[in-house]
Structure formats: structure tokens, C-alpha cells
Amino acid sequence: MTAETTTTTPSPSPDPHPHLTALRRDGFVIVRSLLTPAELADLRAAAGRLTAAARAGAWPYVRTVGKQFPPWDGSLVPSRAGIWGVQHLLHPDLPVQEEGDRGVFVRAYFHAGVLRVARELLSLSDAEGEGEGEGGDGDGEGDDGDGLTMELFNMLVRPDGGRGFALRWHRDDIPATATAEEEAARLKKPGEPYVHTQWNLPLYDDDSLIVVPGSHARPRTDAERAADPYADPLEGQVTVRLNAGDCVFYDNNILHRGVYDAEKERMTLHGSVGHVNGSRERARNVLQHGVAEWVDRCDFSVLGEGKKRRMAEAMRRRLIELGRENQGRDVGYSLEG
């Protein structure tokens, strides 16, 4: 039987960075009730409309059932394959059916609660609570993005076609063919700062993510290397059980897999932000999704004209620069399959 997660929002303690401590120890940390009921309702409505459009073939940027990693072929939808994900929630050409849907996703990506935890995990100072200052919106974010870089924002959904879909055990940026020595060289060292953070934020209760706690900090064991790619259970695995509106932040090189139930509704926001000093390391992971092709056309006007908007624009500029630095270069793909 799969063990269940017990990790929750850290209780008050002398530790000034409890989320970062939990991430370094376990490879993931859960923050409970990050979204308000109103935010959750707005996101469910917008996500439902977008998912329906993607299932109908109105959006080419989708993850197709039967293929785990990019590139995906949206031309297979809707006739030949179902989908398990919708890409590029900040894309300026998103096929929205209600006027405010683009803004709902923009506000979700730049959500103060998400970015507050992200700053802690990236060892960046959080300006929250330092006063309104110029701009008058009182959100406290710095005009330069506080050292953050815009990265990816997608959505993971229930596979259609009446059949479930499972991902194999993997690390997001280390192939299964890597030797123990290669894994050790590429895994985060104890105390080494993170240059990005990744999260899942479900709009419906979600137990799709399965992880092996602590595996982010060590090479695979002999048993893990010898195991079937879809082994269930794998020794030490836990299921990350999230309520709607919770958020799990995790090291993307933790051993993990996804198991998607075709009979259970799923719409889970799946995003990442980077550290300004980590662009070179993150280029392949981010640019393999094609975000550099459209990021310069994003519309963040829903954020107003204050500090939050200036923060978002600074984060966007850093992603544009990352694309320009790698223009004409084949960055390849992190994994195959």
C-alpha cells in the first residue's frame, strides 16, 4: 500500500525559513490553503473553459496521452489522442471564451502567496510588508522582480478518452541512463542554493503525484535502478495528497511519477519560477517548451500599473533575455519519451 504524505505547512518555529528546510530535507513541501475560495472558483471556471477548448482541438499546445515529455504533437487532438495537459497559460493567443480568463491565469502565476514561498525557497528576500512605497498598491513586491525570472505555467488535467495514464519514474532534468556518478554531480549539494522552484497547485483534490522523499539529494539505489519504470510501489514512495487550493513545491530532480485517473476530475496548475543567477542552468528545461516564441507579447495589464505589474515585467524581461541568449541554438530536450 502506498504511504500517504503528512507534510503540511510548517508550524511556527525558530527556523526563519521552514519551507526551505523542509524542501532540502524531503525534496518537497506542502503549503495548505494557498488559494482563497473566490480565487479557486474563478480559476476553476476559467480552467474548465480552457480545458474544453483544448480537448476539442482549439489549442495546439497540449500534452498528449501516451507521451511523457516534450515535444508533443497537438495535431493528434482530438481524433487520435486524448490530452493530459494544457501548455502555456500565459500565452497571448490563449483561446479564452470569457473576457477575463487570461487575467485569471496571469494573477494566478504572479500570486503573492506563490511568489512569497518561491522567494524563500530561492533564498531571496521577501519585500512583503515593507510598506506601500511608490506605486500605491501596497503589495510589497520590488520593481525589479526581486531577483525572480519568469519560467513556465501549464496545467495538468484528467486524461480523456476513458483511459488512465501513468508517467514512469523520473527526474525532470537527469535521464534514467545517467550513472550514479553523473547523478551525484548534477544533484543539488547540501546547502547549495536553488536556482528555480517548481509547484503543483490543484483546483480539485489531487493525489496524482508520487515521490520518494529524500531522493532529490542522492543517486538512485541499486533497487531503484533495477525497478520497473512504472513500479508500484517503489520502496519509500509516498503519495502527495492535496486539497483544492493547496500547493506543493518540489525539487524537480526528486524521483517522482504521476498517475492520472480518467474518472477523477483534475485541473492542476503546474508552474515554475527561476532565480536571476540561474538562467544558464535553466535554459534547456525552460526553452524546450517554446516559451521564447511568444513571451514578448504577453499582456500583464490586468495587474494594474503599480509594483506588481513592474515586478511581472521584470520577470518577463529576464525570460526574453534567456531566449535571446540562446537564439539559433538547439537547446535540445531534457528527457526523451
Coordinates of C-alpha atoms in Angstrom, one line a residue:
M1 CA 0.0 0.0 0.0
T2 CA 1.3 3.5 -0.9
A3 CA 2.1 5.6 2.2
E4 CA 0.4 8.9 2.5
T5 CA 2.0 12.3 3.0
T6 CA 1.9 14.0 6.3
T7 CA 4.0 17.1 5.4
T8 CA 2.0 20.3 5.8
T9 CA 2.6 24.0 6.2
P10 CA 5.4 24.2 8.8
S11 CA 4.2 25.3 12.2
P12 CA 5.8 28.4 13.8
S13 CA 9.3 27.8 14.9
P14 CA 12.7 29.5 15.4
D15 CA 13.6 28.4 11.9
P16 CA 13.3 31.6 9.7
H17 CA 13.0 29.5 6.5
P18 CA 10.8 26.5 7.4
H19 CA 9.7 25.8 3.8
L20 CA 13.3 25.8 2.6
T21 CA 14.3 23.5 5.4
A22 CA 11.5 21.0 4.5
L23 CA 12.4 21.2 0.8
R24 CA 16.1 20.5 1.4
R25 CA 15.2 17.6 3.8
D26 CA 12.3 15.9 1.9
G27 CA 12.5 17.3 -1.6
F28 CA 9.0 18.7 -1.4
V29 CA 6.9 20.9 0.9
I30 CA 3.1 21.4 1.0
V31 CA 1.5 24.7 1.7
R32 CA -2.1 24.3 2.7
S33 CA -5.0 26.6 1.6
L34 CA -2.9 28.9 -0.5
L35 CA -5.9 30.0 -2.6
T36 CA -9.0 31.7 -1.3
P37 CA -12.4 30.2 -2.1
A38 CA -13.0 33.1 -4.5
E39 CA -9.7 32.6 -6.3
L40 CA -10.4 28.9 -6.5
A41 CA -13.9 29.5 -8.0
D42 CA -12.5 31.9 -10.7
L43 CA -9.7 29.6 -11.6
R44 CA -12.0 26.5 -11.9
A45 CA -14.3 28.3 -14.2
A46 CA -11.5 29.6 -16.5
A47 CA -9.6 26.3 -16.4
G48 CA -12.7 24.4 -17.3
R49 CA -13.4 26.5 -20.3
L50 CA -9.8 26.3 -21.5
T51 CA -9.6 22.5 -21.0
A52 CA -12.8 22.0 -23.0
A53 CA -11.3 24.1 -25.9
A54 CA -8.1 22.1 -25.8
R55 CA -9.9 18.8 -25.8
A56 CA -11.8 20.0 -28.9
G57 CA -8.6 20.7 -30.7
A58 CA -8.8 24.5 -30.5
W59 CA -5.3 24.8 -28.8
P60 CA -2.3 23.1 -30.3
Y61 CA -0.1 23.4 -27.1
V62 CA -1.2 20.3 -25.2
R63 CA 0.4 17.2 -23.6
T64 CA -0.9 14.1 -25.4
V65 CA -1.8 10.8 -23.7
G66 CA 0.9 8.2 -24.4
K67 CA 3.8 10.7 -24.4
Q68 CA 5.5 11.8 -21.3
F69 CA 8.0 14.5 -22.3
P70 CA 8.2 17.3 -25.0
P71 CA 7.8 17.7 -27.9
W72 CA 4.1 16.9 -28.1
D73 CA 2.1 16.9 -31.3
G74 CA -1.1 18.9 -30.9
S75 CA -2.3 17.8 -34.3
L76 CA -3.2 14.4 -32.8
V77 CA -6.1 16.1 -30.9
P78 CA -9.0 15.5 -30.8
S79 CA -9.3 12.5 -33.1
R80 CA -6.3 10.3 -32.3
A81 CA -5.2 11.0 -28.8
G82 CA -6.5 12.4 -25.5
I83 CA -4.7 15.1 -23.5
W84 CA -3.3 15.1 -20.0
G85 CA -2.0 18.7 -20.0
V86 CA -2.6 22.2 -21.4
Q87 CA 0.5 24.3 -22.1
H88 CA 1.3 28.0 -22.0
L89 CA -1.4 29.5 -19.7
L90 CA 0.2 33.0 -20.2
H91 CA 0.3 32.8 -24.0
P92 CA -1.2 35.9 -25.6
D93 CA -3.3 33.8 -28.0
L94 CA -4.9 31.5 -25.5
P95 CA -8.3 30.5 -26.8
V96 CA -10.3 32.1 -24.0
Q97 CA -14.1 32.1 -24.1
E98 CA -14.7 34.6 -21.3
E99 CA -13.2 38.1 -21.4
G100 CA -11.5 37.8 -18.0
D101 CA -10.0 34.4 -18.3
R102 CA -6.5 35.5 -19.4
G103 CA -6.3 37.8 -16.4
V104 CA -7.3 35.0 -14.1
F105 CA -4.3 32.9 -15.2
V106 CA -1.9 36.0 -15.0
R107 CA -3.0 36.7 -11.5
A108 CA -2.5 33.1 -10.5
Y109 CA 1.1 32.9 -11.8
F110 CA 2.1 36.2 -10.1
H111 CA 0.0 35.2 -6.9
A112 CA 1.6 36.8 -3.9
G113 CA 1.3 33.6 -1.9
V114 CA 3.1 31.5 -4.5
L115 CA 5.9 34.1 -5.0
R116 CA 6.4 34.6 -1.3
V117 CA 7.2 30.9 -0.8
A118 CA 9.2 30.9 -4.1
R119 CA 11.4 33.7 -2.8
E120 CA 12.1 31.8 0.4
L121 CA 13.0 28.6 -1.5
L122 CA 15.3 30.6 -3.8
S123 CA 16.9 32.4 -0.8
L124 CA 15.7 35.8 -2.0
S125 CA 14.5 38.5 0.4
D126 CA 10.7 38.9 0.6
A127 CA 9.7 42.6 0.5
E128 CA 6.2 41.7 1.7
G129 CA 5.1 44.0 4.4
E130 CA 7.7 46.7 3.9
G131 CA 5.1 49.4 3.1
E132 CA 3.4 50.7 0.1
G133 CA 6.1 52.9 -1.4
E134 CA 5.8 54.3 -4.8
G135 CA 3.1 52.7 -6.9
G136 CA 0.4 52.7 -4.2
D137 CA -0.8 49.1 -4.4
G138 CA 0.8 48.0 -1.2
D139 CA 1.7 44.5 -2.4
G140 CA 5.4 45.0 -1.4
E141 CA 7.0 43.3 -4.4
G142 CA 10.1 45.0 -5.8
D143 CA 10.1 46.7 -9.2
D144 CA 13.0 44.5 -10.4
G145 CA 11.2 41.3 -9.8
D146 CA 13.1 40.7 -6.5
G147 CA 15.6 38.5 -8.5
L148 CA 12.9 36.2 -9.9
T149 CA 12.7 35.1 -13.6
M150 CA 9.5 34.1 -15.3
E151 CA 9.6 30.5 -16.5
L152 CA 6.7 28.0 -17.2
F153 CA 3.0 27.9 -16.5
N154 CA 1.0 25.0 -17.6
M155 CA -2.0 22.8 -16.4
L156 CA -2.2 19.1 -15.8
V157 CA -5.7 17.6 -16.5
R158 CA -7.6 14.4 -16.3
P159 CA -6.8 12.2 -19.3
D160 CA -9.8 11.9 -21.7
G161 CA -10.8 9.0 -23.8
G162 CA -11.9 7.0 -20.8
R163 CA -8.5 5.6 -20.0
G164 CA -6.0 6.5 -17.3
F165 CA -2.4 7.5 -17.9
A166 CA 0.7 7.0 -15.9
L167 CA 4.2 8.5 -16.1
R168 CA 7.3 6.5 -15.4
W169 CA 9.6 7.2 -12.5
H170 CA 12.0 10.0 -13.5
R171 CA 13.9 13.1 -12.5
D172 CA 13.0 16.1 -14.7
D173 CA 16.5 17.1 -15.8
I174 CA 18.6 13.9 -15.3
P175 CA 18.0 11.0 -17.7
A176 CA 17.4 7.4 -16.5
T177 CA 20.6 6.5 -18.3
A178 CA 22.8 8.6 -16.0
T179 CA 25.3 6.7 -13.9
A180 CA 25.4 7.1 -10.1
E181 CA 28.4 9.4 -10.5
E182 CA 26.6 11.6 -13.1
E183 CA 23.6 11.8 -10.9
A184 CA 25.7 12.9 -7.9
A185 CA 27.4 15.6 -10.0
R186 CA 24.0 17.1 -11.1
L187 CA 22.0 16.8 -8.0
K188 CA 21.8 19.7 -5.6
K189 CA 24.6 19.7 -3.0
P190 CA 23.7 20.2 0.7
G191 CA 23.2 23.9 1.4
E192 CA 23.7 24.8 -2.3
P193 CA 21.1 27.5 -3.2
Y194 CA 18.2 26.6 -5.5
V195 CA 18.1 28.5 -8.9
H196 CA 14.4 27.6 -9.5
T197 CA 11.4 26.2 -7.9
Q198 CA 8.5 24.2 -9.3
W199 CA 5.0 23.7 -8.0
N200 CA 1.6 22.0 -8.4
L201 CA -1.4 23.9 -7.3
P202 CA -4.6 21.8 -7.8
L203 CA -8.1 23.3 -8.4
Y204 CA -9.6 20.0 -7.4
D205 CA -8.4 17.5 -4.8
D206 CA -5.3 15.8 -6.2
D207 CA -3.4 12.7 -5.4
S208 CA -1.7 12.1 -8.7
L209 CA 1.9 13.0 -7.7
I210 CA 4.0 10.2 -6.2
V211 CA 7.5 10.9 -4.8
V212 CA 10.4 9.2 -3.0
P213 CA 11.3 11.6 -0.2
G214 CA 15.0 12.4 0.1
S215 CA 15.8 11.0 -3.4
H216 CA 16.5 14.6 -4.6
A217 CA 19.7 14.6 -2.6
R218 CA 21.2 11.2 -3.6
P219 CA 21.8 9.0 -6.6
R220 CA 19.3 6.1 -7.2
T221 CA 19.8 3.0 -5.2
D222 CA 20.6 -0.3 -6.9
A223 CA 17.0 -1.3 -6.3
E224 CA 15.6 1.9 -7.8
R225 CA 17.8 1.4 -10.9
A226 CA 16.7 -2.2 -11.3
A227 CA 13.0 -1.4 -10.7
D228 CA 10.4 -1.4 -13.5
P229 CA 9.9 2.2 -14.7
Y230 CA 6.3 2.0 -13.6
A231 CA 6.9 0.1 -10.3
D232 CA 4.1 0.4 -7.8
P233 CA 5.1 0.6 -5.1
L234 CA 8.7 1.7 -5.2
E235 CA 10.3 1.4 -1.8
G236 CA 9.8 4.5 0.2
Q237 CA 7.3 6.2 -2.1
V238 CA 4.6 8.5 -0.8
T239 CA 1.5 9.9 -2.4
V240 CA 1.3 13.7 -2.3
R241 CA -2.3 14.3 -1.2
L242 CA -3.5 17.8 -1.9
N243 CA -6.8 19.5 -1.3
A244 CA -8.1 22.0 -3.8
G245 CA -6.2 25.3 -3.2
D246 CA -3.2 23.6 -1.6
C247 CA 0.2 23.9 -3.2
V248 CA 3.2 21.5 -3.3
F249 CA 6.6 23.0 -4.1
Y250 CA 9.2 20.3 -5.1
D251 CA 12.7 19.8 -6.3
N252 CA 12.2 18.7 -9.9
N253 CA 15.0 16.1 -9.6
I254 CA 13.3 14.2 -6.8
L255 CA 12.3 10.7 -8.1
H256 CA 8.7 11.1 -9.0
R257 CA 5.9 10.0 -11.3
G258 CA 2.3 10.8 -12.0
V259 CA -0.7 8.5 -12.0
Y260 CA -3.8 10.1 -13.6
D261 CA -7.3 8.7 -13.1
A262 CA -9.6 9.1 -16.1
E263 CA -12.6 9.0 -13.8
K264 CA -11.5 11.8 -11.5
E265 CA -11.5 15.5 -12.4
R266 CA -8.1 17.1 -12.4
M267 CA -7.1 20.6 -13.2
T268 CA -3.8 21.4 -11.5
L269 CA -1.7 24.5 -12.2
H270 CA 1.9 23.4 -12.8
G271 CA 4.4 26.3 -12.8
S272 CA 8.0 27.3 -12.1
V273 CA 10.0 30.5 -11.5
G274 CA 13.7 30.9 -11.6
H275 CA 16.5 32.8 -9.9
V276 CA 18.2 35.6 -11.8
N277 CA 21.5 33.8 -11.3
G278 CA 20.3 30.5 -12.7
S279 CA 19.5 31.3 -16.3
R280 CA 22.3 29.3 -17.9
E281 CA 21.5 26.2 -15.9
R282 CA 17.7 26.5 -16.6
A283 CA 17.9 27.3 -20.4
R284 CA 17.1 23.8 -21.6
N285 CA 14.4 23.0 -19.1
V286 CA 12.6 26.2 -19.9
L287 CA 13.2 26.9 -23.6
Q288 CA 12.4 23.3 -24.6
H289 CA 8.8 24.2 -24.1
G290 CA 8.9 27.0 -26.7
V291 CA 8.0 29.9 -24.4
A292 CA 10.6 32.2 -26.0
E293 CA 8.5 32.3 -29.2
W294 CA 5.7 34.3 -27.6
V295 CA 6.7 35.7 -24.2
D296 CA 7.5 39.1 -25.6
R297 CA 3.7 39.5 -26.5
C298 CA 2.3 38.7 -23.0
D299 CA -0.3 41.1 -21.7
F300 CA 0.0 41.8 -17.9
S301 CA -2.2 44.9 -17.9
V302 CA -4.7 43.1 -15.5
L303 CA -2.0 43.6 -12.8
G304 CA -2.5 47.4 -12.9
E305 CA 0.2 50.0 -13.0
G306 CA 1.8 49.5 -9.6
K307 CA 4.6 47.4 -8.2
K308 CA 3.1 44.1 -9.0
R309 CA 3.0 44.9 -12.7
R310 CA 6.5 46.2 -12.7
M311 CA 7.7 43.0 -10.9
A312 CA 5.9 40.9 -13.6
E313 CA 7.5 42.9 -16.4
A314 CA 11.0 42.5 -14.9
M315 CA 10.5 38.7 -14.6
R316 CA 9.3 38.6 -18.2
R317 CA 12.3 40.6 -19.4
R318 CA 14.7 38.1 -17.9
L319 CA 12.9 35.2 -19.8
I320 CA 13.1 37.2 -23.0
E321 CA 16.9 37.7 -22.4
L322 CA 17.3 34.0 -21.8
G323 CA 15.6 33.3 -25.2
R324 CA 17.8 35.9 -27.0
E325 CA 21.0 34.5 -25.4
N326 CA 20.1 31.1 -26.9
Q327 CA 18.6 32.2 -30.2
G328 CA 19.6 30.0 -33.0
R329 CA 20.9 27.3 -30.6
D330 CA 19.3 23.9 -30.4
V331 CA 18.9 23.6 -26.6
G332 CA 17.5 20.1 -27.0
Y333 CA 15.2 18.2 -24.6
S334 CA 15.9 17.2 -21.0
L335 CA 14.4 13.7 -21.4
E336 CA 13.0 11.5 -24.1
G337 CA 9.8 9.6 -24.4

